[in-house]
């Protein structure tokens, strides 16, 4: 091919081109193209002739040609099931294709699956669907509206489930029913609300016979007309109980009870009778016990274990804020609700626990529990020492107030009004240590004489449970706070309020403490602040002093002062103990004390930098 084209180019001479010779040049090129195509056609025919000649020649004239079969390294796959699956999917796609809900004409007979196929795509979260939207097609037929009252519907509904038939609401006229027609004929079409006449007569006769049998059993001659007339007293006497008030199956008669069951029934009836008679003055009775945990109750000189050390005295009049944890007392199995240092000396600390126990701990020496007092059946709410510390009071949720001997652990006396005492106090005067005051849950402050056990006075003015009692003005008066969000000032021994403090903005004040100089009261308000009231004649709120920053809403966290009056301290609901400066009202320091609520905080009476805190985690911690 190449030679032919080359030879052709050698034989054809292209004249020199000059201006104006464009047409001639195109004619020469066209001639060359036609000549080339003719040569190509001739060459193709020559090759075809050679192939025919070679086929007719003998096989020995050319060597045999070997053809290599191509192979694939991929494994052989059986695609029979694949083809069947694809074919079935194509067929099912045409059969199960859902109908277009917007079209109004169906040009073929759809199957059940196509008619009830779910609407494709995500559903609208608020749009209704199906019958709720107003669509009438249902699996059981076409939904139609029927005007029927609720009573009529309930009647037919209950009749169908009892007898098996009901009236057809879509019936135009006549007695058309659906359901069991045999039962319909048997009951004469009666519903559950329309008893047949013979059934009504039967029930009426049964009631008459029952009344006559009852009268015959009691031996009373009763007029039958009075028995049947509801306007008579006889009918009322006969029909006090409902017709279903007979003996129930499974209940035992009195004769069938065992001795233990009879004994319990008698005790229960006696207890109920006492409550009905109003004899509720006593709280829950518990055996009083006390356990001493020390080495010996008296030392080699015969001194009691509660005797204060002789060298204990105040080393400095200046108080300091504690910084570190010194000791931890752990012995209560539940939260600790209150702590009190031994008066004047502070060598012992008393704690009231929610595990129904009161414990007293050593502070100076071993730091161990010295004695446990067990006399309450429920959590202990409040504790209070007498002036010399030899006795103390406890108030528990079992409605009992107990007067204990600190040294021996004996209960001297028990007081109760049948209500829960929230706070107990002895009159601080040395000559009136036999006067006990208790704030109760029934809005009263009750005054007892410890020696006689008699109630000598009741202060009844509050509108809520009494939370605190604080003596002021040389113990001639006392201030009480209550759940009614008010403060009331009383003259001791006179049940008349001499000062009533209540403002719309006030909150309940579940803890109050007296300043060491006796001129101010610090009240823990449940709106997360400590308010200061004067103890002078007018008991005014000091608006310039307000201590805040802690969270005490909902908790009766104790507020207290340092012995020199320079600092105010309080626990809070998050387990912290807060210290404020009295003059500037600024936060001085906060200590992370407990896991949970820090409910109580007491400053040591002698050691000016030591503080004890207690919390609902069951621990009492000593800080220095």
Coordinates of C-alpha atoms in Angstrom, one line a residue:
X1 CA 0.0 0.0 0.0
X2 CA 2.7 2.4 1.0
X3 CA 4.7 1.6 -2.2
X4 CA 1.7 2.2 -4.4
X5 CA 1.1 5.6 -2.8
X6 CA 4.8 6.5 -3.0
X7 CA 5.0 5.5 -6.6
X8 CA 1.9 7.5 -7.4
X9 CA 3.4 10.6 -5.8
X10 CA 6.5 10.1 -7.9
X11 CA 4.6 9.9 -11.2
X12 CA 2.3 12.8 -10.5
X13 CA 3.8 16.2 -10.9
X14 CA 2.1 19.1 -9.3
X15 CA 2.6 22.3 -11.2
X16 CA 3.9 25.3 -9.3
X17 CA 1.2 27.3 -7.8
X18 CA 0.9 31.0 -8.3
X19 CA -1.6 33.7 -7.4
X20 CA -4.9 33.1 -9.0
X21 CA -4.3 29.4 -9.4
X22 CA -6.4 28.2 -6.5
X23 CA -9.0 26.5 -8.6
X24 CA -6.4 24.6 -10.6
X25 CA -4.8 23.3 -7.4
X26 CA -8.1 22.0 -6.0
X27 CA -8.7 20.1 -9.2
X28 CA -5.3 18.4 -9.0
X29 CA -5.9 17.3 -5.4
X30 CA -9.3 15.9 -6.3
X31 CA -7.7 13.9 -9.1
X32 CA -5.1 12.5 -6.7
X33 CA -7.8 11.4 -4.1
X34 CA -9.9 9.6 -6.7
X35 CA -6.8 7.8 -8.0
X36 CA -5.8 6.6 -4.5
X37 CA -9.3 5.2 -3.8
X38 CA -9.2 3.2 -7.1
X39 CA -5.8 1.7 -6.2
X40 CA -7.1 0.7 -2.7
X41 CA -10.0 -1.1 -4.2
X42 CA -7.8 -3.0 -6.6
X43 CA -5.5 -4.1 -3.8
X44 CA -8.4 -5.5 -1.8
X45 CA -9.6 -7.7 -4.7
X46 CA -6.0 -9.0 -5.3
X47 CA -5.8 -10.1 -1.6
X48 CA -9.2 -11.9 -1.8
X49 CA -8.0 -13.9 -4.8
X50 CA -4.8 -15.0 -3.0
X51 CA -6.9 -16.3 -0.1
X52 CA -9.0 -18.5 -2.4
X53 CA -5.9 -19.9 -4.0
X54 CA -4.3 -20.7 -0.7
X55 CA -7.4 -22.5 0.4
X56 CA -7.4 -24.7 -2.7
X57 CA -3.8 -25.6 -2.2
X58 CA -2.7 -28.7 -0.1
X59 CA -2.3 -28.5 3.6
X60 CA 1.4 -29.3 3.3
X61 CA 2.1 -26.1 1.6
X62 CA 1.9 -24.0 4.8
X63 CA 2.7 -24.9 8.4
X64 CA -0.2 -25.4 10.9
X65 CA -1.2 -22.5 13.1
X66 CA -1.8 -23.0 16.8
X67 CA -4.6 -21.0 18.5
X68 CA -4.4 -20.4 22.3
X69 CA -7.7 -20.6 24.2
X70 CA -8.2 -17.7 26.6
X71 CA -9.0 -18.6 30.2
X72 CA -10.2 -16.5 33.1
X73 CA -8.8 -16.8 36.6
X74 CA -12.2 -15.8 38.3
X75 CA -14.1 -18.7 39.9
X76 CA -17.2 -20.0 38.1
X77 CA -20.4 -18.6 39.6
X78 CA -23.8 -20.3 39.3
X79 CA -26.1 -17.4 38.2
X80 CA -29.3 -19.5 38.0
X81 CA -30.7 -18.3 41.3
X82 CA -29.7 -14.7 40.5
X83 CA -31.6 -14.8 37.3
X84 CA -34.6 -16.3 39.1
X85 CA -34.5 -13.7 41.9
X86 CA -34.3 -10.8 39.5
X87 CA -37.2 -12.2 37.5
X88 CA -39.3 -12.7 40.7
X89 CA -38.4 -9.2 41.9
X90 CA -39.5 -7.7 38.6
X91 CA -42.8 -9.6 38.8
X92 CA -43.4 -8.6 42.5
X93 CA -42.7 -5.0 41.7
X94 CA -45.5 -4.9 39.3
X95 CA -47.8 -6.8 41.7
X96 CA -47.0 -5.0 45.0
X97 CA -46.6 -1.5 43.6
X98 CA -48.7 0.7 45.9
X99 CA -51.5 2.7 44.4
X100 CA -51.3 6.4 44.1
X101 CA -53.6 7.8 46.7
X102 CA -54.3 10.9 44.7
X103 CA -55.6 9.2 41.6
X104 CA -59.4 8.7 41.2
X105 CA -59.5 6.0 38.6
X106 CA -57.9 2.5 39.0
X107 CA -57.5 0.9 35.6
X108 CA -56.7 -2.7 36.9
X109 CA -57.8 -5.0 39.8
X110 CA -55.4 -4.2 42.7
X111 CA -54.5 -6.9 45.2
X112 CA -55.2 -6.7 49.0
X113 CA -51.5 -5.9 49.6
X114 CA -51.6 -3.1 47.1
X115 CA -54.7 -1.6 48.6
X116 CA -53.4 -1.7 52.2
X117 CA -49.7 -0.9 51.4
X118 CA -48.4 1.9 53.7
X119 CA -47.9 5.4 52.2
X120 CA -44.4 5.7 51.1
X121 CA -42.0 8.1 52.7
X122 CA -41.8 9.6 56.2
X123 CA -45.0 10.4 58.0
X124 CA -45.8 13.9 59.2
X125 CA -45.3 14.1 63.0
X126 CA -48.5 16.1 63.5
X127 CA -50.8 15.3 60.6
X128 CA -53.5 12.8 61.1
X129 CA -53.8 9.6 59.1
X130 CA -56.4 7.1 58.2
X131 CA -59.9 7.4 59.7
X132 CA -58.8 10.2 62.0
X133 CA -58.0 12.2 58.9
X134 CA -61.5 11.5 57.5
X135 CA -60.7 8.6 55.3
X136 CA -63.7 6.1 55.1
X137 CA -62.1 2.9 53.9
X138 CA -61.5 0.4 56.6
X139 CA -60.5 -3.3 56.6
X140 CA -64.0 -4.2 57.8
X141 CA -65.8 -2.1 55.3
X142 CA -66.8 1.4 54.6
X143 CA -67.1 3.7 57.6
X144 CA -70.5 5.5 57.9
X145 CA -71.7 8.1 60.4
X146 CA -74.6 7.1 62.7
X147 CA -76.3 9.4 65.2
X148 CA -76.5 7.4 68.4
X149 CA -76.5 8.5 72.1
X150 CA -73.8 7.3 74.4
X151 CA -76.3 5.5 76.7
X152 CA -77.8 3.7 73.7
X153 CA -74.4 2.7 72.4
X154 CA -73.3 1.4 75.8
X155 CA -76.6 -0.6 76.1
X156 CA -76.1 -2.3 72.7
X157 CA -72.4 -2.8 73.3
X158 CA -73.0 -4.6 76.7
X159 CA -75.9 -6.5 75.3
X160 CA -73.8 -7.8 72.4
X161 CA -71.1 -9.0 74.8
X162 CA -73.6 -10.7 77.1
X163 CA -76.2 -12.1 74.8
X164 CA -74.4 -12.1 71.4
X165 CA -76.8 -9.8 69.5
X166 CA -77.3 -6.0 69.2
X167 CA -79.5 -3.6 67.3
X168 CA -78.3 -2.5 63.9
X169 CA -78.0 1.3 64.0
X170 CA -77.9 1.6 60.2
X171 CA -81.3 -0.2 59.8
X172 CA -83.9 2.0 58.2
X173 CA -87.0 0.5 59.9
X174 CA -88.2 -2.6 61.7
X175 CA -86.4 -4.8 64.1
X176 CA -83.1 -5.4 62.5
X177 CA -80.4 -7.0 64.6
X178 CA -76.9 -8.4 64.1
X179 CA -75.4 -11.3 65.8
X180 CA -76.9 -14.5 67.3
X181 CA -80.5 -14.6 66.1
X182 CA -81.3 -17.7 68.3
X183 CA -80.3 -15.8 71.4
X184 CA -82.4 -12.9 70.2
X185 CA -85.5 -15.1 70.0
X186 CA -84.7 -16.7 73.3
X187 CA -84.5 -13.4 75.2
X188 CA -87.2 -11.8 73.1
X189 CA -84.9 -9.0 72.1
X190 CA -84.3 -7.7 75.6
X191 CA -81.1 -5.7 76.4
X192 CA -79.1 -5.9 79.6
X193 CA -80.8 -2.7 80.8
X194 CA -84.3 -3.9 80.1
X195 CA -85.1 -7.0 82.2
X196 CA -88.0 -9.1 81.1
X197 CA -91.2 -8.9 83.1
X198 CA -90.9 -12.3 84.7
X199 CA -87.3 -11.6 85.8
X200 CA -88.5 -8.4 87.6
X201 CA -91.3 -10.3 89.3
X202 CA -88.8 -13.0 90.4
X203 CA -86.5 -10.5 92.0
X204 CA -89.3 -8.7 93.8
X205 CA -90.5 -12.0 95.3
X206 CA -87.0 -12.9 96.4
X207 CA -86.7 -9.6 98.2
X208 CA -90.0 -10.2 100.0
X209 CA -89.1 -13.7 101.0
X210 CA -85.7 -12.5 102.4
X211 CA -87.4 -9.8 104.5
X212 CA -90.0 -12.3 105.9
X213 CA -87.3 -14.8 106.8
X214 CA -85.2 -12.1 108.5
X215 CA -88.3 -11.0 110.5
X216 CA -89.2 -14.5 111.5
X217 CA -85.6 -15.2 112.6
X218 CA -85.7 -12.2 114.9
X219 CA -89.1 -13.0 116.2
X220 CA -90.6 -9.7 115.3
X221 CA -94.1 -9.3 113.9
X222 CA -93.7 -6.9 111.0
X223 CA -96.3 -5.5 108.7
X224 CA -95.5 -6.5 105.2
X225 CA -96.8 -3.1 103.8
X226 CA -94.2 -1.3 105.9
X227 CA -91.5 -3.5 104.8
X228 CA -92.3 -2.7 101.1
X229 CA -92.9 1.0 101.6
X230 CA -89.6 3.0 101.4
X231 CA -91.2 5.9 103.2
X232 CA -91.5 4.0 106.5
X233 CA -88.9 3.5 109.2
X234 CA -89.2 -0.2 108.9
X235 CA -88.0 -0.2 105.4
X236 CA -85.1 2.0 106.4
X237 CA -84.1 -0.3 109.2
X238 CA -84.3 -3.3 106.9
X239 CA -82.3 -1.7 104.1
X240 CA -79.5 -0.1 105.9
X241 CA -77.0 -2.4 104.3
X242 CA -76.7 -3.0 100.6
X243 CA -77.9 -6.3 99.2
X244 CA -74.3 -7.3 98.6
X245 CA -73.2 -6.9 102.2
X246 CA -73.3 -10.5 103.0
X247 CA -70.5 -12.7 104.2
X248 CA -67.6 -12.8 101.8
X249 CA -66.0 -16.0 100.9
X250 CA -62.6 -16.6 102.4
X251 CA -63.3 -14.6 105.6
X252 CA -63.0 -16.4 108.9
X253 CA -65.6 -16.3 111.7
X254 CA -64.5 -15.3 115.2
X255 CA -64.7 -18.9 116.3
X256 CA -62.3 -20.0 113.6
X257 CA -59.5 -17.7 114.8
X258 CA -56.4 -19.1 116.5
X259 CA -55.5 -18.0 120.1
X260 CA -52.7 -15.7 118.7
X261 CA -55.1 -14.1 116.2
X262 CA -57.8 -13.5 119.0
X263 CA -55.2 -11.9 121.2
X264 CA -54.1 -9.6 118.4
X265 CA -57.7 -8.7 117.6
X266 CA -58.3 -7.8 121.3
X267 CA -55.2 -5.6 121.5
X268 CA -56.1 -3.9 118.2
X269 CA -59.6 -3.2 119.4
X270 CA -58.3 -1.9 122.7
X271 CA -55.9 0.4 121.0
X272 CA -58.6 1.7 118.7
X273 CA -60.8 2.3 121.7
X274 CA -58.1 4.4 123.4
X275 CA -57.6 6.5 120.4
X276 CA -61.4 7.0 120.1
X277 CA -61.5 8.1 123.7
X278 CA -58.9 10.7 123.0
X279 CA -56.2 9.2 125.1
X280 CA -53.3 10.2 122.9
X281 CA -51.1 11.9 125.4
X282 CA -48.4 9.3 125.3
X283 CA -45.8 8.9 122.5
X284 CA -44.4 5.6 121.4
X285 CA -43.1 3.5 124.3
X286 CA -39.5 2.4 124.0
X287 CA -37.2 0.7 126.5
X288 CA -34.6 3.2 127.6
X289 CA -31.0 1.9 127.4
X290 CA -27.6 3.4 127.6
X291 CA -24.2 2.0 126.9
X292 CA -20.9 3.3 128.3
X293 CA -17.9 2.9 125.9
X294 CA -15.1 4.4 128.0
X295 CA -12.5 2.5 130.1
X296 CA -14.1 3.4 133.4
X297 CA -16.8 5.7 134.6
X298 CA -14.7 7.1 137.5
X299 CA -10.9 7.7 137.6
X300 CA -8.6 6.7 140.4
X301 CA -9.5 9.9 142.4
X302 CA -13.3 9.1 142.1
X303 CA -14.0 11.9 139.6
X304 CA -16.8 11.2 137.1
X305 CA -16.0 10.8 133.4
X306 CA -18.0 14.0 132.7
X307 CA -15.9 16.1 135.0
X308 CA -14.1 18.9 133.1
X309 CA -10.3 19.0 133.1
X310 CA -9.0 21.5 135.6
X311 CA -6.5 23.1 133.3
X312 CA -9.2 23.9 130.6
X313 CA -9.5 27.6 130.3
X314 CA -9.7 30.3 127.6
X315 CA -6.3 31.1 126.4
X316 CA -7.2 34.1 124.3
X317 CA -10.2 36.4 123.9
X318 CA -9.6 36.8 120.2
X319 CA -11.2 34.2 117.9
X320 CA -9.8 33.0 114.6
X321 CA -11.3 31.3 111.6
X322 CA -10.4 27.5 111.4
X323 CA -8.4 26.3 108.4
X324 CA -7.9 22.5 108.6
X325 CA -9.6 19.3 109.7
X326 CA -8.4 18.1 113.0
X327 CA -10.6 15.1 113.9
X328 CA -13.7 13.2 112.6
X329 CA -16.2 11.4 114.8
X330 CA -18.0 8.6 113.0
X331 CA -20.5 6.4 114.8
X332 CA -23.9 7.4 113.6
X333 CA -25.3 5.1 110.9
X334 CA -27.5 7.9 109.6
X335 CA -27.4 11.7 109.4
X336 CA -26.6 13.8 112.4
X337 CA -29.3 16.4 113.1
X338 CA -27.7 18.5 115.9
X339 CA -24.6 18.9 118.0
X340 CA -24.0 20.7 121.4
X341 CA -20.8 21.3 123.3
X342 CA -20.7 20.7 127.0
X343 CA -21.6 24.1 128.6
X344 CA -18.7 26.4 129.5
X345 CA -16.0 23.7 129.1
X346 CA -16.6 22.0 125.8
X347 CA -14.6 18.9 126.7
X348 CA -17.5 16.8 125.5
X349 CA -19.8 17.1 122.5
X350 CA -23.3 15.7 122.3
X351 CA -24.8 14.6 119.0
X352 CA -28.4 13.7 118.0
X353 CA -28.7 11.2 115.1
X354 CA -31.4 10.2 112.7
X355 CA -30.5 6.6 113.7
X356 CA -32.6 7.1 116.9
X357 CA -29.5 7.4 119.1
X358 CA -27.8 10.2 121.0
X359 CA -24.1 10.0 121.5
X360 CA -21.6 11.9 123.6
X361 CA -18.0 12.2 122.4
X362 CA -14.7 13.1 124.0
X363 CA -13.1 16.2 122.6
X364 CA -9.7 16.7 124.4
X365 CA -8.2 13.3 124.9
X366 CA -9.2 10.1 123.1
X367 CA -11.7 11.6 120.7
X368 CA -13.9 8.5 121.1
X369 CA -17.5 7.9 121.9
X370 CA -18.1 7.8 125.6
X371 CA -21.7 6.9 125.9
X372 CA -24.7 6.1 123.7
X373 CA -28.3 6.9 124.8
X374 CA -31.0 4.8 123.2
X375 CA -34.5 5.8 124.2
X376 CA -36.3 7.0 121.0
X377 CA -38.0 4.8 118.4
X378 CA -37.6 7.5 115.6
X379 CA -35.0 10.1 114.6
X380 CA -33.9 12.6 117.3
X381 CA -34.8 16.2 116.3
X382 CA -33.2 18.4 119.0
X383 CA -31.0 18.2 122.1
X384 CA -30.3 20.8 124.9
X385 CA -28.0 20.7 127.9
X386 CA -28.9 22.2 131.3
X387 CA -26.6 24.9 132.6
X388 CA -24.1 22.6 134.4
X389 CA -24.2 19.8 131.7
X390 CA -25.2 17.0 134.1
X391 CA -28.5 16.6 132.4
X392 CA -29.8 17.1 128.9
X393 CA -33.1 17.0 127.0
X394 CA -33.8 15.1 123.7
X395 CA -36.8 15.6 121.4
X396 CA -37.6 12.9 118.9
X397 CA -40.1 12.3 116.0
X398 CA -41.7 9.5 118.2
X399 CA -43.5 12.4 120.0
X400 CA -41.4 12.0 123.2
X401 CA -39.3 14.5 125.1
X402 CA -36.8 12.8 127.5
X403 CA -34.8 14.2 130.3
X404 CA -31.5 12.3 130.7
X405 CA -28.8 12.0 133.3
X406 CA -25.6 12.6 131.3
X407 CA -23.3 10.6 133.6
X408 CA -25.4 7.5 134.2
X409 CA -27.5 7.4 131.1
X410 CA -30.8 7.1 133.0
X411 CA -34.0 8.7 131.9
X412 CA -35.2 11.0 134.7
X413 CA -38.6 11.7 133.1
X414 CA -40.5 11.6 129.8
X415 CA -42.9 14.2 128.5
X416 CA -45.4 14.0 125.6
X417 CA -48.5 15.7 124.3
X418 CA -49.0 13.3 121.4
X419 CA -47.5 15.8 119.0
X420 CA -44.0 16.0 117.5
X421 CA -41.6 18.3 119.4
X422 CA -39.4 20.4 117.1
X423 CA -37.4 22.3 119.7
X424 CA -36.7 21.9 123.5
X425 CA -35.2 24.4 125.9
X426 CA -34.7 24.7 129.6
X427 CA -35.0 28.2 131.1
X428 CA -31.4 29.5 131.3
X429 CA -31.9 31.0 134.8
X430 CA -30.2 28.9 137.4
X431 CA -33.2 29.1 139.7
X432 CA -35.6 28.0 136.9
X433 CA -33.7 24.9 135.6
X434 CA -36.8 22.9 136.3
X435 CA -38.9 24.8 133.6
X436 CA -39.0 23.1 130.2
X437 CA -40.3 24.7 127.0
X438 CA -41.0 22.7 123.9
X439 CA -42.2 24.0 120.4
X440 CA -44.6 21.4 119.0
X441 CA -46.0 20.5 115.6
X442 CA -49.5 21.6 116.6
X443 CA -48.5 25.3 116.7
X444 CA -48.1 25.4 120.5
X445 CA -45.3 26.1 122.9
X446 CA -45.8 23.8 125.9
X447 CA -44.3 24.5 129.3
X448 CA -43.6 21.7 131.8
X449 CA -42.4 21.6 135.3
X450 CA -39.7 18.9 135.2
X451 CA -40.1 18.1 138.9
X452 CA -43.8 17.4 138.8
X453 CA -44.2 16.4 135.2
X454 CA -47.2 18.7 134.9
X455 CA -47.9 21.2 132.1
X456 CA -47.9 24.6 133.7
X457 CA -48.5 26.8 130.6
X458 CA -49.3 26.8 126.9
X459 CA -48.4 29.5 124.5
X460 CA -50.9 29.2 121.6
X461 CA -50.7 32.0 119.0
X462 CA -48.7 30.6 116.1
X463 CA -50.3 29.5 112.9
X464 CA -47.7 26.8 112.1
X465 CA -45.3 24.4 113.7
X466 CA -42.9 26.1 116.1
X467 CA -39.2 25.8 115.1
X468 CA -37.1 27.8 117.6
X469 CA -37.2 29.2 121.1
X470 CA -34.6 31.8 122.1
X471 CA -34.4 33.6 125.5
X472 CA -33.6 37.3 125.5
X473 CA -33.6 40.3 127.8
X474 CA -32.0 38.5 130.8
X475 CA -34.3 35.5 130.2
X476 CA -37.5 37.6 131.0
X477 CA -38.7 37.1 127.4
X478 CA -38.3 34.6 124.6
X479 CA -38.6 34.8 120.9
X480 CA -40.2 32.0 118.8
X481 CA -40.2 31.4 115.1
X482 CA -42.6 29.2 113.2
X483 CA -43.6 27.8 109.8
X484 CA -46.1 30.6 109.6
X485 CA -43.2 32.9 108.5
X486 CA -43.5 35.1 111.6
X487 CA -41.6 35.9 114.8
X488 CA -43.4 36.3 118.1
X489 CA -42.1 37.7 121.4
X490 CA -43.5 36.4 124.7
X491 CA -43.2 37.4 128.3
X492 CA -42.0 34.2 130.1
X493 CA -45.0 32.7 131.9
X494 CA -47.6 34.9 130.2
X495 CA -49.3 33.4 127.1
X496 CA -49.8 36.7 125.4
X497 CA -47.7 37.9 122.4
X498 CA -46.1 41.3 123.2
X499 CA -44.5 41.7 119.8
X500 CA -45.6 40.2 116.5
X501 CA -43.2 40.5 113.5
X502 CA -44.6 39.4 110.1
X503 CA -43.9 41.0 106.7
X504 CA -45.0 40.0 103.2
X505 CA -41.4 39.5 102.2
X506 CA -40.5 37.4 105.1
X507 CA -39.7 33.7 104.8
X508 CA -39.7 31.0 107.4
X509 CA -36.8 31.1 109.9
X510 CA -36.0 27.6 111.2
X511 CA -32.8 28.6 113.1
X512 CA -32.1 31.5 115.4
X513 CA -29.0 32.3 117.5
X514 CA -28.3 35.0 120.1
X515 CA -25.2 37.3 119.8
X516 CA -22.8 37.0 122.7
X517 CA -23.5 40.6 123.8
X518 CA -27.2 39.7 123.9
X519 CA -28.3 42.7 121.8
X520 CA -28.9 41.0 118.4
X521 CA -30.6 37.9 117.0
X522 CA -29.3 36.2 113.9
X523 CA -32.2 34.4 112.0
X524 CA -31.5 31.9 109.3
X525 CA -34.1 32.9 106.6
X526 CA -35.0 30.3 103.9
X527 CA -34.5 32.9 101.1
X528 CA -30.7 32.2 101.5
X529 CA -29.8 35.0 103.9
X530 CA -29.2 35.6 107.6
X531 CA -31.2 38.5 109.0
X532 CA -30.3 40.5 112.1
X533 CA -33.0 41.6 114.6
X534 CA -32.5 43.8 117.7
X535 CA -33.4 42.4 121.1
X536 CA -34.4 45.9 122.4
X537 CA -37.9 46.9 123.0
X538 CA -39.0 47.2 119.4
X539 CA -37.2 44.1 118.0
X540 CA -36.5 45.9 114.7
X541 CA -34.8 44.4 111.7
X542 CA -31.3 45.8 111.2
X543 CA -31.3 46.5 107.4
X544 CA -27.6 47.3 107.3
X545 CA -26.6 43.8 108.4
X546 CA -27.4 41.0 106.0
X547 CA -25.3 37.9 105.5
X548 CA -25.8 36.1 102.2
X549 CA -24.0 33.8 99.7
X550 CA -24.9 30.4 101.0
X551 CA -27.7 28.1 99.8
X552 CA -30.0 27.0 102.7
X553 CA -33.4 27.0 101.0
X554 CA -35.3 24.0 102.4
X555 CA -32.9 23.2 105.2
X556 CA -32.8 24.2 108.9
X557 CA -29.1 24.9 108.9
X558 CA -27.9 26.2 112.3
X559 CA -26.5 29.7 112.5
X560 CA -24.0 30.6 115.3
X561 CA -21.5 33.2 116.5
X562 CA -17.9 33.1 117.6
X563 CA -17.5 33.6 121.4
X564 CA -16.1 37.1 120.9
X565 CA -18.9 38.0 118.4
X566 CA -16.6 38.9 115.6
X567 CA -17.7 36.2 113.2
X568 CA -21.0 34.7 112.0
X569 CA -21.1 31.1 110.8
X570 CA -23.6 28.8 109.2
X571 CA -23.8 25.5 107.3
X572 CA -25.5 25.2 104.0
X573 CA -27.3 22.7 101.8
X574 CA -24.2 21.9 99.8
X575 CA -22.0 20.7 102.7
X576 CA -20.1 24.0 103.2
X577 CA -19.5 26.0 106.3
X578 CA -19.5 29.8 105.8
X579 CA -17.9 32.4 107.9
X580 CA -18.8 36.2 107.7
X581 CA -17.2 39.2 109.4
X582 CA -19.8 40.7 111.8
X583 CA -18.8 44.3 111.0
X584 CA -18.4 44.3 107.3
X585 CA -20.9 41.5 106.5
X586 CA -18.4 40.1 104.0
X587 CA -17.7 36.4 103.5
X588 CA -14.5 35.7 105.3
X589 CA -14.0 32.0 104.5
X590 CA -15.8 28.9 103.3
X591 CA -14.9 25.3 104.3
X592 CA -15.9 22.2 102.4
X593 CA -17.1 20.1 105.3
X594 CA -19.6 17.4 104.4
X595 CA -21.0 15.4 101.5
X596 CA -24.6 16.6 101.6
X597 CA -26.1 19.1 104.0
X598 CA -24.0 20.7 106.7
X599 CA -26.9 21.1 109.2
X600 CA -25.1 22.1 112.4
X601 CA -22.1 24.3 113.3
X602 CA -20.9 25.0 116.9
X603 CA -18.0 27.2 118.0
X604 CA -15.9 25.8 120.9
X605 CA -16.6 27.8 124.1
X606 CA -13.0 27.9 125.2
X607 CA -10.7 27.2 122.2
X608 CA -11.3 30.2 120.1
X609 CA -10.2 28.8 116.7
X610 CA -12.0 25.5 116.8
X611 CA -15.3 24.7 115.3
X612 CA -17.4 21.5 115.1
X613 CA -19.8 20.7 112.2
X614 CA -22.2 17.9 111.6
X615 CA -24.0 16.8 108.4
X616 CA -26.4 14.4 107.0
X617 CA -23.5 12.1 105.9
X618 CA -23.4 10.9 109.6
X619 CA -20.1 12.5 110.4
X620 CA -19.1 15.1 113.0
X621 CA -15.9 17.0 112.1
X622 CA -13.6 19.2 114.3
X623 CA -11.8 22.1 112.6
X624 CA -8.9 24.2 113.7

